[in-house]
Tab-separated table of C-alpha atoms in Angstrom:
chain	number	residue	atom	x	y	z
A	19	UNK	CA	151.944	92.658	110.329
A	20	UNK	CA	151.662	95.408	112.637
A	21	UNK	CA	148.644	95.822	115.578
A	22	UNK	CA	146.590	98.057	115.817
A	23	UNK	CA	144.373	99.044	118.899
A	24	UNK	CA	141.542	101.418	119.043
A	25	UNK	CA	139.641	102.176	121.591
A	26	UNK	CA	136.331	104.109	120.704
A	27	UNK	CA	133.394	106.356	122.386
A	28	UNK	CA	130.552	108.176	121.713
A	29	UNK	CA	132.640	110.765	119.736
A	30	UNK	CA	133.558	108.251	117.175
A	31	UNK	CA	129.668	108.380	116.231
A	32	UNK	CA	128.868	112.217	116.612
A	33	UNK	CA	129.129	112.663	112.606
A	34	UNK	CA	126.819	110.087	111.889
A	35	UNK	CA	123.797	111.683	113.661
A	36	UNK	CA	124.491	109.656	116.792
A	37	UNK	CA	123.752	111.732	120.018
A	38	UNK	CA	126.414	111.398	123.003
A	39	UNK	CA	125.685	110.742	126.293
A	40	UNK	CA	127.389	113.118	128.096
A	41	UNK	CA	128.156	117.186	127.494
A	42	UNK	CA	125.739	119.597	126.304
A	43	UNK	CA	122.786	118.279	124.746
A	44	UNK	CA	123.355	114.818	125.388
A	45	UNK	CA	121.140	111.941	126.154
A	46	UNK	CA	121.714	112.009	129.835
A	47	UNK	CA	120.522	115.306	129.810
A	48	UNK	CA	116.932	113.925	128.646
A	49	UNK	CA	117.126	111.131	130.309
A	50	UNK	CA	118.519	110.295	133.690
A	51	UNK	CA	121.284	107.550	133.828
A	52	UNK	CA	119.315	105.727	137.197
A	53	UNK	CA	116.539	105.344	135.186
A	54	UNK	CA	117.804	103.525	131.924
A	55	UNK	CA	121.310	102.470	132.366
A	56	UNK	CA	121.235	100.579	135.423
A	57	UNK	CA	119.920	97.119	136.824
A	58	UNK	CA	118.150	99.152	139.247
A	59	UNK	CA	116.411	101.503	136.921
A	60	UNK	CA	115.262	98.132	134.656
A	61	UNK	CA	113.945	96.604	138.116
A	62	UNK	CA	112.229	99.130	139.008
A	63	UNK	CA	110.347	99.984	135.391
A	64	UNK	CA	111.403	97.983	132.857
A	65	UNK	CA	108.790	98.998	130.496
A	66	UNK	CA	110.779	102.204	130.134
A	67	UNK	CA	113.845	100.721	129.593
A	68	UNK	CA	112.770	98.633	126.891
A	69	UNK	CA	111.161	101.635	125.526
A	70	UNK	CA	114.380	103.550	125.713
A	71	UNK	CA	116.231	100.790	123.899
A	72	UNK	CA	113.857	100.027	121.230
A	73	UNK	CA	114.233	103.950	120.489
A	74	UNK	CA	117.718	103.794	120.409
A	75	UNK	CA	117.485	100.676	117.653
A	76	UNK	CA	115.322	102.967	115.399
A	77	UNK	CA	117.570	105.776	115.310
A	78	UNK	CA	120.851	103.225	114.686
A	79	UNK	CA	118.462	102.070	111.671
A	80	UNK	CA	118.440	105.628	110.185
A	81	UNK	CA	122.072	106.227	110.143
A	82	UNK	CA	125.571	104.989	108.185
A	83	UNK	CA	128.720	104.445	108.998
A	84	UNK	CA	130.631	107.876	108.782
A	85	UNK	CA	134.237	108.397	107.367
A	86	UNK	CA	136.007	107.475	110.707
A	87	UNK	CA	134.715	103.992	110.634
A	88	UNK	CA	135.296	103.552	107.392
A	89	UNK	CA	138.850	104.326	107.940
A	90	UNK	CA	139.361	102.264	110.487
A	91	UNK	CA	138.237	99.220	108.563
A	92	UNK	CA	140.237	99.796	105.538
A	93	UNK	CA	143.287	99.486	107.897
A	94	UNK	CA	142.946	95.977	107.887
A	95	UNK	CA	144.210	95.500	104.290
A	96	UNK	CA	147.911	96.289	106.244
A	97	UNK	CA	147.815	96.082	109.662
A	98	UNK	CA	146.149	93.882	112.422
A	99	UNK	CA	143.622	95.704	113.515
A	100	UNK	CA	141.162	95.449	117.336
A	101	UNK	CA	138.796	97.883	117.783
A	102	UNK	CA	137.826	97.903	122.000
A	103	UNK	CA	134.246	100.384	121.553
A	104	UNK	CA	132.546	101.947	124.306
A	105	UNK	CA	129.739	102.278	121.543
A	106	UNK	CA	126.542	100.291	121.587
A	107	UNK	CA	125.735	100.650	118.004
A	108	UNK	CA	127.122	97.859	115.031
A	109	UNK	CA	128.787	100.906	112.888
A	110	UNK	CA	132.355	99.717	112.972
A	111	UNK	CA	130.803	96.260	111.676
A	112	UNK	CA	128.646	97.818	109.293
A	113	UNK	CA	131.534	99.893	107.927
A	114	UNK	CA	133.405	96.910	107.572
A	115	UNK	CA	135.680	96.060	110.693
A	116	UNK	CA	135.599	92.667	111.591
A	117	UNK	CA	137.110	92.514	114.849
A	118	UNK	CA	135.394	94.409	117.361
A	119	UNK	CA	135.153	94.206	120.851
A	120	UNK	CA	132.013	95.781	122.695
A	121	UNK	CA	132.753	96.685	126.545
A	122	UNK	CA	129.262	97.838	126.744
A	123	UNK	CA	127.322	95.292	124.906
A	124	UNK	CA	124.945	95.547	121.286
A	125	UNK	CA	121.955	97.639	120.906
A	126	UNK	CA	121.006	95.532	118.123
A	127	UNK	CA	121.008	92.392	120.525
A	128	UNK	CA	118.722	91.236	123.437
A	129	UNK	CA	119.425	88.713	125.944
A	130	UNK	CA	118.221	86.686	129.653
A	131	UNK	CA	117.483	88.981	132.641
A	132	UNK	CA	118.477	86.142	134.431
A	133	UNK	CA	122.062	85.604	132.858
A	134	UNK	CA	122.766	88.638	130.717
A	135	UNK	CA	125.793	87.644	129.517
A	136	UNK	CA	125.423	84.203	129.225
A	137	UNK	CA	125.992	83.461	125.391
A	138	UNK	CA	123.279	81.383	124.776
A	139	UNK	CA	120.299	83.644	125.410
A	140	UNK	CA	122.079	86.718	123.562
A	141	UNK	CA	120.245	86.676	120.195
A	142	UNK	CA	120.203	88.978	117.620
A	143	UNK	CA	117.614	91.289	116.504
A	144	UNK	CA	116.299	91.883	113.261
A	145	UNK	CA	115.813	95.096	111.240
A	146	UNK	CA	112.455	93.698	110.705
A	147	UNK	CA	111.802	93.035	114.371
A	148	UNK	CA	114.214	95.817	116.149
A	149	UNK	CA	111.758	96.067	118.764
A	150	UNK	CA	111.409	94.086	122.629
A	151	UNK	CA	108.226	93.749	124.347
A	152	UNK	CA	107.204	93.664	128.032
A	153	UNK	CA	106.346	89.242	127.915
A	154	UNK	CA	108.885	88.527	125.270
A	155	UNK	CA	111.097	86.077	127.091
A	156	UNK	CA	114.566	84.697	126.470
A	157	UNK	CA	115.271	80.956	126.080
A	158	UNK	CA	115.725	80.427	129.642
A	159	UNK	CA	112.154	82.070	130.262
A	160	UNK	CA	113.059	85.352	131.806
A	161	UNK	CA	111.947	88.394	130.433
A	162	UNK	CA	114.555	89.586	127.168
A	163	UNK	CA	116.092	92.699	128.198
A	164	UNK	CA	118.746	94.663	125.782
A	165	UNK	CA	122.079	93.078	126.106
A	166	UNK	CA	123.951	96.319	127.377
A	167	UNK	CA	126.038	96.433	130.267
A	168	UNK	CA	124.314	99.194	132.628
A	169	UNK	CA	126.334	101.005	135.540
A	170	UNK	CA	127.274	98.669	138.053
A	171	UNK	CA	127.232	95.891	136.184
A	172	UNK	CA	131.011	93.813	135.360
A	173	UNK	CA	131.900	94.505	132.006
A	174	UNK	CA	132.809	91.098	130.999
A	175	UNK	CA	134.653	91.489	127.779
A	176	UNK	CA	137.164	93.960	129.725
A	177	UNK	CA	139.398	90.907	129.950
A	178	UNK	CA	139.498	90.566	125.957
A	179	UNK	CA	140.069	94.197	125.898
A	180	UNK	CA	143.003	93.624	127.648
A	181	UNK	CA	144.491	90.720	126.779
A	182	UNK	CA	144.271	92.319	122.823
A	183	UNK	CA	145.737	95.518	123.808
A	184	UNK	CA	148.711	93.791	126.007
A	185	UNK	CA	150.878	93.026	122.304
A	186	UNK	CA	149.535	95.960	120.210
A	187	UNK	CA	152.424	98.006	118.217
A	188	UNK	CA	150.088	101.318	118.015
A	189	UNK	CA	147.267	102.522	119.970
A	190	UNK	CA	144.745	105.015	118.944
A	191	UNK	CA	142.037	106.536	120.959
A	192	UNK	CA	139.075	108.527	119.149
A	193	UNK	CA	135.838	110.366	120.372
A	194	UNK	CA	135.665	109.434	124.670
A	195	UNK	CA	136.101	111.810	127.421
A	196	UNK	CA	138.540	108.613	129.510
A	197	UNK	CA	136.111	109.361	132.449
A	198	UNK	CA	134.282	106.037	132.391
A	199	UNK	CA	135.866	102.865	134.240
A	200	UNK	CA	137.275	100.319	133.323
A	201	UNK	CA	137.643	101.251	129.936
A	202	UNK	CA	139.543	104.076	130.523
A	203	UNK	CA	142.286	102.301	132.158
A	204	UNK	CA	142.685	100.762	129.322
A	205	UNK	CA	145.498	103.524	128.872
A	206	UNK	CA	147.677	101.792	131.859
A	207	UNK	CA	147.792	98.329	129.393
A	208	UNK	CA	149.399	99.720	126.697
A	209	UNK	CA	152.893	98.632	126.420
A	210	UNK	CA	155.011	101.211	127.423
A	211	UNK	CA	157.172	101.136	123.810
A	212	UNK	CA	154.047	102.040	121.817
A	213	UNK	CA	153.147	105.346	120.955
A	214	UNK	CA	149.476	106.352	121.853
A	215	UNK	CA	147.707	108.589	119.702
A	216	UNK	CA	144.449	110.818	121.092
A	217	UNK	CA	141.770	111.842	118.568
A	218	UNK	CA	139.250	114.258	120.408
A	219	UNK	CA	137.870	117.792	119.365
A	220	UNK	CA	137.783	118.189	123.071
A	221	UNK	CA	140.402	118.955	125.740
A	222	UNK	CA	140.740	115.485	127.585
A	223	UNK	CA	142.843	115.052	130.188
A	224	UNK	CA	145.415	112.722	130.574
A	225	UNK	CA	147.474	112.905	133.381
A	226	UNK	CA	151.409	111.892	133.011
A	227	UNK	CA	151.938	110.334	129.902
A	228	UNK	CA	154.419	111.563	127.963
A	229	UNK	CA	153.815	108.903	124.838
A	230	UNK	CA	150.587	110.541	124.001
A	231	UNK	CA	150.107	112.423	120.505
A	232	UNK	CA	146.836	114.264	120.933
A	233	UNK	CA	145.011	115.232	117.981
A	234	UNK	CA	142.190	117.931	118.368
A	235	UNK	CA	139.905	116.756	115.690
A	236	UNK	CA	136.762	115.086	114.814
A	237	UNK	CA	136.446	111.365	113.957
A	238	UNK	CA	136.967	111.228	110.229
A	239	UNK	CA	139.508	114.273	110.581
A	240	UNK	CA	141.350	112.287	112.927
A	241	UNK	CA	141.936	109.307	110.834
A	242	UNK	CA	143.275	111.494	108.140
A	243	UNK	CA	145.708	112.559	110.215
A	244	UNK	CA	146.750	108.876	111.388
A	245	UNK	CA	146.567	107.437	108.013
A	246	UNK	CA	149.096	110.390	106.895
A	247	UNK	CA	151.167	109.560	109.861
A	248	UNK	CA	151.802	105.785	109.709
A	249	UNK	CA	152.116	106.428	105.962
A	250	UNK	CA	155.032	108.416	107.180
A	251	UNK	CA	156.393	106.060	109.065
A	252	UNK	CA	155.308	102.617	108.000
């Protein structure tokens, strides 16, 4: 059975109501990056961060899975399929993928200040109780904080990312600008027999790589277009 690869972004969530972070509009624009995406920012007001977060849980609650995801998942009846996300949200699980990688952690999780990524104080939260409080504390008594890898943080499932990417047969990327590291070198992994396919409605730019099929669409769009293609070629 063949592997598939995908690496996701923010794009890959744009048509299910999702905002992006960066470009026109996005969240940044609200809401500066120092402030809730960094240790830094959480030191210095965590009240606000939590705030941010808990936001961000109640609009994941309000919307589904679009076509893209759901496309991805149904792959998995013939190939071998990873999917490496950027993306906080649990919409590639909810849309039925069951191998997914997070390089940025779970909104819908909450773990130690203390040892963030520490497996044993990541819990899951509940649709019923989305929401963290300042005084909430994680088993190890530190205050729970979202389990999201901020800027400047290590990104410790890049090593999974990596090691799953290292045998793929196919690798598709879908809805991120490549601009964040590590995840975008990612791209210098990939086995250099594999063709690389680019899903973006946006110009991205990739410098040197002559394997890359770039296709200038949306999401769900997108994995039309693949689906045709590997039907075309098996």
């Amino acid at each position: 059975m063949k592997k598939i690869v995908f690496l996701t972004g923010a794009g890959m969530s744009v048509e299910s109501g999702l905002s992006t972070f960066r470009g026109g509009g996005g969240m940044w624009d609200e809401y500066p990056v120092e402030k809730v995406a960094s240790i830094e920012g959480y030191n210095a007001d965590p009240a606000l961060v939590i705030e941010f977060y808990n936001k961000r849980r109640k609009e994941l609650l309000g919307v589904q899975p679009n076509e893209g995801h759901r496309l991805i998942a149904s792959l998995e009846e013939q190939y071998n399929v990873t999917v490496v996300t950027q993306n906080v949200d649990d919409l590639h699980e909810r849309a039925g993928s069951t191998n997914v990688i997070h390089l940025h952690g779970e909104l819908m999780k909450a773990t130690s200040s203390l040892q963030p990524n520490n497996l044993q104080y990541v819990r899951t939260l509940s649709e019923e109780n989305i929401e963290i409080a300042l005084g909430d504390k994680a088993d190890d008594g530190s205050q729970l904080r979202p389990y999201i890898v901020w800027f400047g943080e290590a990104v410790p499932m890049m090593d999974n990312a990596i090691h799953a990417l290292r045998d793929a047969d196919i690798f598709i990327i879908i809805g991120t600008s490549l601009n964040v590291y590590p995840a975008a070198g990612l791209l210098n992994y990939a086995p250099a027999r594999i063709p690389i396919y680019l899903i973006d409605p946006n110009e991205v730019r990739v410098a040197g790589n002559n394997r890359l099929t770039v296709i200038r669409r949306g999401a769900s769009e997108g994995m039309r277009e693949i689906i045709d293609l590997l039907q075309q070629h098996g």
